[in-house]
Short mmCIF file of C-alpha atoms in Angstrom, two decimals:
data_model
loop_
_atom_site.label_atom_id
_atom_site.label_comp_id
_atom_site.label_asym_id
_atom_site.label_seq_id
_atom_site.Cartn_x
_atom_site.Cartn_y
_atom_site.Cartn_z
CA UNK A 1 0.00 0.00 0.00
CA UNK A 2 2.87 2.40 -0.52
CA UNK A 3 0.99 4.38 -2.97
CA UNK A 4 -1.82 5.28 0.05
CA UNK A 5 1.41 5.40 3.08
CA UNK A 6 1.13 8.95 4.61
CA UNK A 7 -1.90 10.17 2.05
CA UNK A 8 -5.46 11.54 2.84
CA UNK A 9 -7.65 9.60 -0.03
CA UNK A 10 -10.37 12.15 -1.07
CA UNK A 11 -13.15 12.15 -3.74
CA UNK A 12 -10.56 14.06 -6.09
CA UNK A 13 -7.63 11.55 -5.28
CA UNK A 14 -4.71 11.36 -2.70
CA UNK A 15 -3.93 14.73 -0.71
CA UNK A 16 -0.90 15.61 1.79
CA UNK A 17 -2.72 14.69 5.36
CA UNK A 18 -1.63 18.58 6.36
CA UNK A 19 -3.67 20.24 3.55
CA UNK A 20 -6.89 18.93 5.48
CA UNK A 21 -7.39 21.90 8.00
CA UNK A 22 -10.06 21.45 10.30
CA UNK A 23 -12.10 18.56 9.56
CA UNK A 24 -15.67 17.26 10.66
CA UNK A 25 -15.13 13.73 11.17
CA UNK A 26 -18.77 12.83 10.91
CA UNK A 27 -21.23 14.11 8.32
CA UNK A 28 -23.70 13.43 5.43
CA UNK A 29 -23.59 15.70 2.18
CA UNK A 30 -26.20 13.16 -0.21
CA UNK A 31 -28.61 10.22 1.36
CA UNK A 32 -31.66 9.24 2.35
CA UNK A 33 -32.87 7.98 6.06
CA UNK A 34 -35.83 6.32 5.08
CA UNK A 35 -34.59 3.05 6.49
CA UNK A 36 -35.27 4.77 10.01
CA UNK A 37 -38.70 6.59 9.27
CA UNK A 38 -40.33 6.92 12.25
CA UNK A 39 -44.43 7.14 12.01
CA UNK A 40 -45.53 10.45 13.51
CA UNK A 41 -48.47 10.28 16.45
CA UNK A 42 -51.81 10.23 14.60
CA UNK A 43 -52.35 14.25 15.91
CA UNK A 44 -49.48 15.07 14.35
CA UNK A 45 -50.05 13.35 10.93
CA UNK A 46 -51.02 16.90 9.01
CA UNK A 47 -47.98 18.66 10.29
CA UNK A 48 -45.53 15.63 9.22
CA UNK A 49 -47.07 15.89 5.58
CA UNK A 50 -46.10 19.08 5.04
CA UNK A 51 -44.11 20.94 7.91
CA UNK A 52 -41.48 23.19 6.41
CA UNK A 53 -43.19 26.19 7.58
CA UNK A 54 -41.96 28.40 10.28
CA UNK A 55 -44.75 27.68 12.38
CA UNK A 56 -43.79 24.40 12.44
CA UNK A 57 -40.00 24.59 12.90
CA UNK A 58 -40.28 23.51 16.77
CA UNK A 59 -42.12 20.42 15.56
CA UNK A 60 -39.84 19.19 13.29
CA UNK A 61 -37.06 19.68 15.72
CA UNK A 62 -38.29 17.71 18.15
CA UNK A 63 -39.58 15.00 15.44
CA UNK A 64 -36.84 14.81 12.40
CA UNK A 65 -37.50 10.98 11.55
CA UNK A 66 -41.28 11.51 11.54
CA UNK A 67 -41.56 13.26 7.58
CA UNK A 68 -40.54 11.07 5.27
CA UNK A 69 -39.58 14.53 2.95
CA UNK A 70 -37.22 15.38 5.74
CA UNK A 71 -35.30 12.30 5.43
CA UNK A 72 -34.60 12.71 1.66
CA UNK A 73 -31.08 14.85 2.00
CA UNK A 74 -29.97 13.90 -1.22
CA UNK A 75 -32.91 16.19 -2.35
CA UNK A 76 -30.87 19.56 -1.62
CA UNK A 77 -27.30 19.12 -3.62
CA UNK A 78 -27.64 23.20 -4.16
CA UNK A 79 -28.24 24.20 -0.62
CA UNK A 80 -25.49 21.76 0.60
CA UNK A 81 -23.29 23.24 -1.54
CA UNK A 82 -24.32 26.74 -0.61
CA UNK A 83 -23.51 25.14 2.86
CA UNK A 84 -20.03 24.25 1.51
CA UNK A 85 -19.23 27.14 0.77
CA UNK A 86 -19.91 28.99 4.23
CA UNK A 87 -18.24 26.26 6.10
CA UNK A 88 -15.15 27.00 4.08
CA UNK A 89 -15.87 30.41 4.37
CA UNK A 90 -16.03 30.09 8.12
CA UNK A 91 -12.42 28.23 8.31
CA UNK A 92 -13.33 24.19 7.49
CA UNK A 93 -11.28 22.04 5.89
CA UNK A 94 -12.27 19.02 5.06
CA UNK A 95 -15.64 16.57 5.72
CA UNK A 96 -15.92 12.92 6.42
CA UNK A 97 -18.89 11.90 4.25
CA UNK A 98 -20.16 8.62 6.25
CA UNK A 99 -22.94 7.36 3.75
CA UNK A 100 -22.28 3.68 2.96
CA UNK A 101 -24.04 1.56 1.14
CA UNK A 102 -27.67 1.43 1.62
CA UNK A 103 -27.86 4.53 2.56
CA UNK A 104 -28.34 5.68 -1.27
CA UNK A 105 -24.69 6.52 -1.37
CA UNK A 106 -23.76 9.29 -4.22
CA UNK A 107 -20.36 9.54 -5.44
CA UNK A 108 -20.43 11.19 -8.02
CA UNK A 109 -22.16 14.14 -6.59
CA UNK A 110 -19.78 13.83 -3.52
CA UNK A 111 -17.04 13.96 -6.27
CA UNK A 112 -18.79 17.63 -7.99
CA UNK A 113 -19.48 19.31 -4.34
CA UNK A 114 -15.86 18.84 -3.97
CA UNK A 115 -15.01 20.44 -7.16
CA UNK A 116 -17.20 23.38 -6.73
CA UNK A 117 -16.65 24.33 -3.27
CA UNK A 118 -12.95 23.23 -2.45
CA UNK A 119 -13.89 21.55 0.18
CA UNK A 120 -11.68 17.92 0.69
CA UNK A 121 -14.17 15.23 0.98
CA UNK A 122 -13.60 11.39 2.30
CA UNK A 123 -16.28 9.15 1.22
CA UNK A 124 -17.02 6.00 3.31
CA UNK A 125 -16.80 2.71 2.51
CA UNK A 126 -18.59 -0.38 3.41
CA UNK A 127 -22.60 -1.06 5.01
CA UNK A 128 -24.60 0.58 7.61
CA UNK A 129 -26.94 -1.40 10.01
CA UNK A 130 -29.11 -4.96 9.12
CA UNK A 131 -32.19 -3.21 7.81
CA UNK A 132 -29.91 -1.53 5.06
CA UNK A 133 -28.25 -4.62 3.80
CA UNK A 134 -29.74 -6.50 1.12
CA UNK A 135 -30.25 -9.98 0.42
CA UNK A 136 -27.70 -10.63 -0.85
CA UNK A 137 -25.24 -8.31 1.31
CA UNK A 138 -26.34 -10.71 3.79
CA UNK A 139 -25.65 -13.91 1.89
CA UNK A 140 -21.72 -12.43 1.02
CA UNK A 141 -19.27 -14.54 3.67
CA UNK A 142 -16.24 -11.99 5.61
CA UNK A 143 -14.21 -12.83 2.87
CA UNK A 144 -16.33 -11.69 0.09
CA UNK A 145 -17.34 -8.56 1.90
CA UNK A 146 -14.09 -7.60 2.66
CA UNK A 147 -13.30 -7.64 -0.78
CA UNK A 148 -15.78 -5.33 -1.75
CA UNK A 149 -14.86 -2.90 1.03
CA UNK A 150 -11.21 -3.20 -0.33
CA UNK A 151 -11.88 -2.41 -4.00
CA UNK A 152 -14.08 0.83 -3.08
CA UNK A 153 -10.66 1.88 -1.38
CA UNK A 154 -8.55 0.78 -3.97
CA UNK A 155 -10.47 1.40 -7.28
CA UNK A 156 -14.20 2.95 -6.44
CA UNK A 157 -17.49 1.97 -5.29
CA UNK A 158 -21.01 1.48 -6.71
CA UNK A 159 -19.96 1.55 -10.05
CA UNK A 160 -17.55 4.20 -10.12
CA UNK A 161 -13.77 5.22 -9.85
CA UNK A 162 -14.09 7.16 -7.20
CA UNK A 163 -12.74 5.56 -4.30
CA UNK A 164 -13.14 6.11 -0.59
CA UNK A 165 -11.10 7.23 2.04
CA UNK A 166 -12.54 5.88 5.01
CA UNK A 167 -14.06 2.70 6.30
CA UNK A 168 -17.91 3.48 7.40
CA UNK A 169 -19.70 4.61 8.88
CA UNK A 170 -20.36 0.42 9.85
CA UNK A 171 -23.79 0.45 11.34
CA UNK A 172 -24.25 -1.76 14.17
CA UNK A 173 -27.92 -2.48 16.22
CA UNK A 174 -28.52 -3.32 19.89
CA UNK A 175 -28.11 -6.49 20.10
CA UNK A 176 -25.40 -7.08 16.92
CA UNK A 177 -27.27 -9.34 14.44
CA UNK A 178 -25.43 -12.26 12.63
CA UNK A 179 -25.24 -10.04 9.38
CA UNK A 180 -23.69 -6.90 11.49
CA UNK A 181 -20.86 -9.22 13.21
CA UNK A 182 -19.34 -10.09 9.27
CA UNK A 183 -19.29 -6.97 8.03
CA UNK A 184 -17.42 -5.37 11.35
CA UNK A 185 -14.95 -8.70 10.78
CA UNK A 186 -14.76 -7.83 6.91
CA UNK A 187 -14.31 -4.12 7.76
CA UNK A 188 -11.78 -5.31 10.41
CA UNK A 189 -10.07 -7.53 7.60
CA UNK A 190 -10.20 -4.70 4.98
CA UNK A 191 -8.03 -2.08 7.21
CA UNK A 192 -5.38 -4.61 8.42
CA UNK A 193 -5.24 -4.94 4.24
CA UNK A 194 -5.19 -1.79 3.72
CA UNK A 195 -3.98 0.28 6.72
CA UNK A 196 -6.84 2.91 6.66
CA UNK A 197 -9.37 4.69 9.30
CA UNK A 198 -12.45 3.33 10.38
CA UNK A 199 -15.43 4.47 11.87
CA UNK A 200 -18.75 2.83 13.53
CA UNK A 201 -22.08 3.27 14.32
CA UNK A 202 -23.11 1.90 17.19
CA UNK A 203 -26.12 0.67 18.69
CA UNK A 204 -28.06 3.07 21.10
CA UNK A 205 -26.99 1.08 24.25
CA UNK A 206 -24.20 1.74 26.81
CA UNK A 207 -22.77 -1.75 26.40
CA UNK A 208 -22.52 -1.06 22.31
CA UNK A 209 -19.16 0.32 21.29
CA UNK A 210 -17.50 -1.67 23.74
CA UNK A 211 -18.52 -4.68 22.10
CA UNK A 212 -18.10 -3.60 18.45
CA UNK A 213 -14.38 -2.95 19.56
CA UNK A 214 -14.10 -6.76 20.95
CA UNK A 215 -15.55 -7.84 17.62
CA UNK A 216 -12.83 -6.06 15.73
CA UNK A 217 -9.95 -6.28 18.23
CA UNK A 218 -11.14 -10.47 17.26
CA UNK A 219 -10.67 -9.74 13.65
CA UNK A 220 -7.63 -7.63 13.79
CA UNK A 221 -8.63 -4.27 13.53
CA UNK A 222 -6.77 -1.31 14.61
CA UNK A 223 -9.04 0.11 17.38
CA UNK A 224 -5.95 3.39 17.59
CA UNK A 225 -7.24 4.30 14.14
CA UNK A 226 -10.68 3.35 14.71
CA UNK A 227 -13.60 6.21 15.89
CA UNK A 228 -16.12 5.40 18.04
CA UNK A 229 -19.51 7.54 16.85
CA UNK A 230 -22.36 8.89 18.38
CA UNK A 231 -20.92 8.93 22.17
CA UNK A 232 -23.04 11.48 23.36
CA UNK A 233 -26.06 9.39 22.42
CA UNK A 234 -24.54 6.90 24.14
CA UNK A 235 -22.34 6.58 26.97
CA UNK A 236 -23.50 9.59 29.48
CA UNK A 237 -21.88 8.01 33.01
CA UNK A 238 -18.43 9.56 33.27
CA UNK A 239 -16.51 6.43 35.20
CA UNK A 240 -18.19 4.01 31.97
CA UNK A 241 -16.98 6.76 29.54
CA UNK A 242 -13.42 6.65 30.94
CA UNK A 243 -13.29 2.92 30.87
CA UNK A 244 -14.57 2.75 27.58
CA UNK A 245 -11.88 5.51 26.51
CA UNK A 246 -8.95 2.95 27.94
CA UNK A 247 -9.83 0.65 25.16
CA UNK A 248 -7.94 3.18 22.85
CA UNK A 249 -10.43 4.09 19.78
CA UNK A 250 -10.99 7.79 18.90
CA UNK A 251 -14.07 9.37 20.87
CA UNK A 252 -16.32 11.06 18.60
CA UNK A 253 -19.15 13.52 19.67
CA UNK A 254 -21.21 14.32 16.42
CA UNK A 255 -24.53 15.25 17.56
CA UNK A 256 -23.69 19.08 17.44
CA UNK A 257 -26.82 20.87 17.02
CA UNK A 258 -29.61 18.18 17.78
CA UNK A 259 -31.29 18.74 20.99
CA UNK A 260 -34.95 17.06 21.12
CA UNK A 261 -36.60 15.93 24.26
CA UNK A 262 -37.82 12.48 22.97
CA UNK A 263 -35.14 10.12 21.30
CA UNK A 264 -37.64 8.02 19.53
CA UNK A 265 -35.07 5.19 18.94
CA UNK A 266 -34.65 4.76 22.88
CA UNK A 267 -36.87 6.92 25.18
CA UNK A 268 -35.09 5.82 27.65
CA UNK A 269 -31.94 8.11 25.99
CA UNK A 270 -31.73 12.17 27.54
CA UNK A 271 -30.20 13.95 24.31
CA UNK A 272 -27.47 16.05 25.82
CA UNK A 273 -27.85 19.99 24.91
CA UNK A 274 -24.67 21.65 22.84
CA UNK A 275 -23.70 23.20 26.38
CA UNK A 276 -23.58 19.45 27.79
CA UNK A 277 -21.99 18.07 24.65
CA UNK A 278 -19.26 20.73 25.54
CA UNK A 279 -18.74 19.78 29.48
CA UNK A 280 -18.00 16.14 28.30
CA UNK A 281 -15.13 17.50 26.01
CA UNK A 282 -13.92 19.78 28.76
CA UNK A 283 -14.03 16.62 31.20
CA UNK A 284 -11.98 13.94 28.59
CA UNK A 285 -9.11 17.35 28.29
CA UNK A 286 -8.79 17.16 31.96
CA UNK A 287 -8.16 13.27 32.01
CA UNK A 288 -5.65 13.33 29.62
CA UNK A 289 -8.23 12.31 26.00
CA UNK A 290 -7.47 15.61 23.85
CA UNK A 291 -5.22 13.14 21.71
CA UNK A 292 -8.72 10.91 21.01
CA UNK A 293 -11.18 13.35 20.97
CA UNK A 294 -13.25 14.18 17.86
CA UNK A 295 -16.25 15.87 16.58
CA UNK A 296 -18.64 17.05 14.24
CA UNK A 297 -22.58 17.54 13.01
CA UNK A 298 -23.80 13.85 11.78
CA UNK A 299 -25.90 16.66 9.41
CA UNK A 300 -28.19 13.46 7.98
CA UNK A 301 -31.93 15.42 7.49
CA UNK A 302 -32.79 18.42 5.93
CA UNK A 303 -34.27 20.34 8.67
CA UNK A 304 -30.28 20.36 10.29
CA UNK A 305 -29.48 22.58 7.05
CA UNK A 306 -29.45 26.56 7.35
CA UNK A 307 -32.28 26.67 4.22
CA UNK A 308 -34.48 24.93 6.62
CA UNK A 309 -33.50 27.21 9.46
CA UNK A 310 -31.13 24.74 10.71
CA UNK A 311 -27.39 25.09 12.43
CA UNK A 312 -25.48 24.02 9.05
CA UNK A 313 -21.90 22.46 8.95
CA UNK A 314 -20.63 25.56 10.19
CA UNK A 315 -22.23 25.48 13.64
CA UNK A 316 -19.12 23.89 15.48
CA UNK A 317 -16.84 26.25 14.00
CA UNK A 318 -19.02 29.83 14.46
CA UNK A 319 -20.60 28.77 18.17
CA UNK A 320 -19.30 25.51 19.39
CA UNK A 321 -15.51 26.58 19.40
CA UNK A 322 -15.77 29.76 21.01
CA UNK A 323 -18.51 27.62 23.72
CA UNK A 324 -15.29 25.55 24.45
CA UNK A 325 -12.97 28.14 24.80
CA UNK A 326 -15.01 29.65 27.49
CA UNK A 327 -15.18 26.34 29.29
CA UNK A 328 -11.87 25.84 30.03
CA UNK A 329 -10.53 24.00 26.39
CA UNK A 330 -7.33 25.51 25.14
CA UNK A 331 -6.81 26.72 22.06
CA UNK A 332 -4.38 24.37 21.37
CA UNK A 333 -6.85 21.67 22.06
CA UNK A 334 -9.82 22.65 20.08
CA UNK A 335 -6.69 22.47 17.28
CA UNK A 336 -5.81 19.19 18.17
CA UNK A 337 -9.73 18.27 18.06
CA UNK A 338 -10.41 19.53 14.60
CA UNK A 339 -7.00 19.17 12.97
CA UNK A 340 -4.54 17.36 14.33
CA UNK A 341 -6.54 14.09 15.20
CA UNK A 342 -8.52 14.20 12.09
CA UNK A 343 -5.42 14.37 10.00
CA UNK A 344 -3.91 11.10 12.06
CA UNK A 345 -6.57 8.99 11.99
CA UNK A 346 -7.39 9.98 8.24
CA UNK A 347 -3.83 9.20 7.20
CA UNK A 348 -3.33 5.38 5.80
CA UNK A 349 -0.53 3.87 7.82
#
C-alpha cells in the first residue's frame, strides 16, 4: 500500500494529510434515512405531511425521523453546496462523508461538491446497520465482503472510480445481528489490508461500542485508528466513559446541534444539549483524552441545514468553538480536536 502510506484519499484523489485543516469527522452531504422513518403520532399526521413552515420549525425539531420529505437529504445538492461554501468560508477544511451503502450513497455528486466548493471530501466505505443490507449483502461470507470494502478503497465503489477514504460509517444495532458481526470482521479484515481509518455506528446502548471494539480487536482491527460515533447518544456516566476511553479508539461527539426531548429510537436516551456536549469534552481534556477526541454535526436530514433554518456544517466552527474556549478548552486543544486528530486517523498507515 505504498501508494496510500502517509496520504489523505479524497473524492478528487490522494492529498498531503496537512492540507486537510479542520475537519468534521462525521457528516452526510447526499442520502436518504428512510430506512429509520419513524411514524408520527396520529395528531401530528397533518404537520408531518407538510411541515417546512416556520410555524412548524419547533415540531420538526423535536420530530426529524417523523416526515418522510425530511429524510430525503440527497434532495438539496444546491443548498449543501451553498452550505459548503460557508463552512469553508467560516475556516473548514475538510468533511468525512459517512454514507455507505444502503444509505443511497452518491459519489459522483460527492465527487462535484468537492469540485465546486474546495472543500476535501472522504467518502465511506462499506454497510450501515441490518435493515440496510440487502439480500444478498447478507448472503456475502467476511471474505467476500471484505473484498468489496477493499476495491471501493482501492479502485471505487457502486460503479464508479471514485474511491473512498474511510471505512464506514459500519452500522451496528442493539443487540449485533449475525449479518452486522461479518461486516465489522470484513471491515476489520479490509483495514489490516489496507492500513486505513475506520469508523462505527453503534447501537443506542451503553454496552454497544465496547462490544463492536471486541468484535474487531477479534478480527484484527486497529481500534488506535478506529472512531467510536455517536458517544453522546450513548455513553453519558463519566466512570463508563473513561473505561470505555482505555480501550484506545478515537471518541467522537457528532450530535452538534440536535437537541430534542424524545429520542424516539430509545426513550429511555436524555439527548445532551450543545452546552452538555461541551462539558464532556472539557471533562476527557482534563483526564488526559485531547489526543482521542473528535467531533462534528452527523448533518443526515434536511431540517439540520441553514435553508431549513437549521445550524449548518458551520455550527461547530461559528458557536461551538468559542462555547469551548469559554469552558476551560485551550486553544491548542480545540486544534488538536479539529485538525490534528482528524489528520492522524485519516492518514493510511
Amino acid at each position: 500500500m505504498s501508494s496510500l502510506s502517509g496520504k489523505v484519499q479524497t473524492v478528487l484523489g490522494l492529498v498531503d494529510p496537512d492540507q486537510l485543516g479542520r475537519t468534521m469527522t462525521h457528516e452526510h452531504l447526499t442520502m436518504t434515512f428512510e430506512c429509520c422513518y419513524f411514524p408520527p403520532a396520529p395528531r401530528d399526521e397533518a404537520v408531518a405531511a407538510d411541515p417546512f413552515h416556520m410555524r412548524h420549525l419547533h415540531w420538526l425539531r423535536q420530530n426529524p425521523y417523523s416526515c418522510r420529505q425530511n429524510l430525503l437529504l440527497q434532495q438539496e445538492t444546491a443548498a449543501v453546496r451553498d452550505e459548503l461554501l460557508a463552512y469553508r468560508k467560516a475556516g473548514g477544511g475538510a468533511i468525512v462523508e459517512n454514507t455507505t451503502a444502503g444509505l443511497d450513497r452518491d459519489l459522483p455528486t460527492l465527487r462535484q461538491l468537492a469540485k465546486d466548493t474546495g472543500v476535501h471530501i472522504v467518502a465511506g466505505a462499506g454497510y450501515y446497520v441490518d435493515c440496510t443490507h440487502s439480500e444478498d449483502t447478507k448472503r456475502m461470507s467476511v471474505e467476500q465482503l471484505t473484498d468489496v470494502i477493499v476495491a471501493e478503497v482501492l479502485h471505487g465503489a457502486d460503479g464508479t472510480d471514485v474511491r473512498c477514504g474511510v471505512i464506514g460509517e459500519i452500522g451496528t444495532g442493539w443487540p449485533i445481528t449475525a449479518s452486522e458481526t461479518r461486516v465489522l470482521r470484513a471491515a476489520a479484515h479490509a483495514q489490516a489490508q489496507l492500513g486505513c481509518p475506520l469508523i462505527i455506528h453503534p447501537g443506542r446502548d451503553p454496552a454497544a461500542p465496547a462490544a463492536v471494539l471486541r468484535i474487531l480487536q477479534e478480527a484484527g482491527a486497529d481500534i488506535g485508528k478506529t472512531v467510536m460515533s455517536h458517544l453522546d447518544r450513548t455513553i453519558f456516566d463519566e466512570a463508563a466513559l473513561l473505561e470505555f476511553a482505555q480501550m484506545g479508539s478515537y471518541l467522537e461527539y457528532d450530535l452538534f446541534g440536535t437537541e430534542m426531548l424524545n429520542y424516539p429510537y430509545d426513550l429511555k436516551v436524555d439527548m445532551p444539549s450543545d452546552s452538555q456536549r461541551v462539558q464532556t469534552l472539557a471533562f476527557l481534556m482534563k483526564e488526559g483524552y485531547e489526543d482521542r477526541v473528535v467531533i462534528a454535526h452527523d448533518i443526515h436530514t434536511k431540517n439540520r441545514l441553514t435553508k431549513f433554518g437549521g445550524h449548518g456544517y458551520s455550527h461547530i466552527l461559528n458557536s461551538i468553538v468559542p462555547k469551548m474556549l469559554n469552558r476551560g478548552v485551550s486553544q491548542q486543544q480545540v486544534d488538536k480536536i479539529l485538525v490534528d486528530n482528524p489528520k492522524r486517523w485519516l492518514t493510511f498507515k
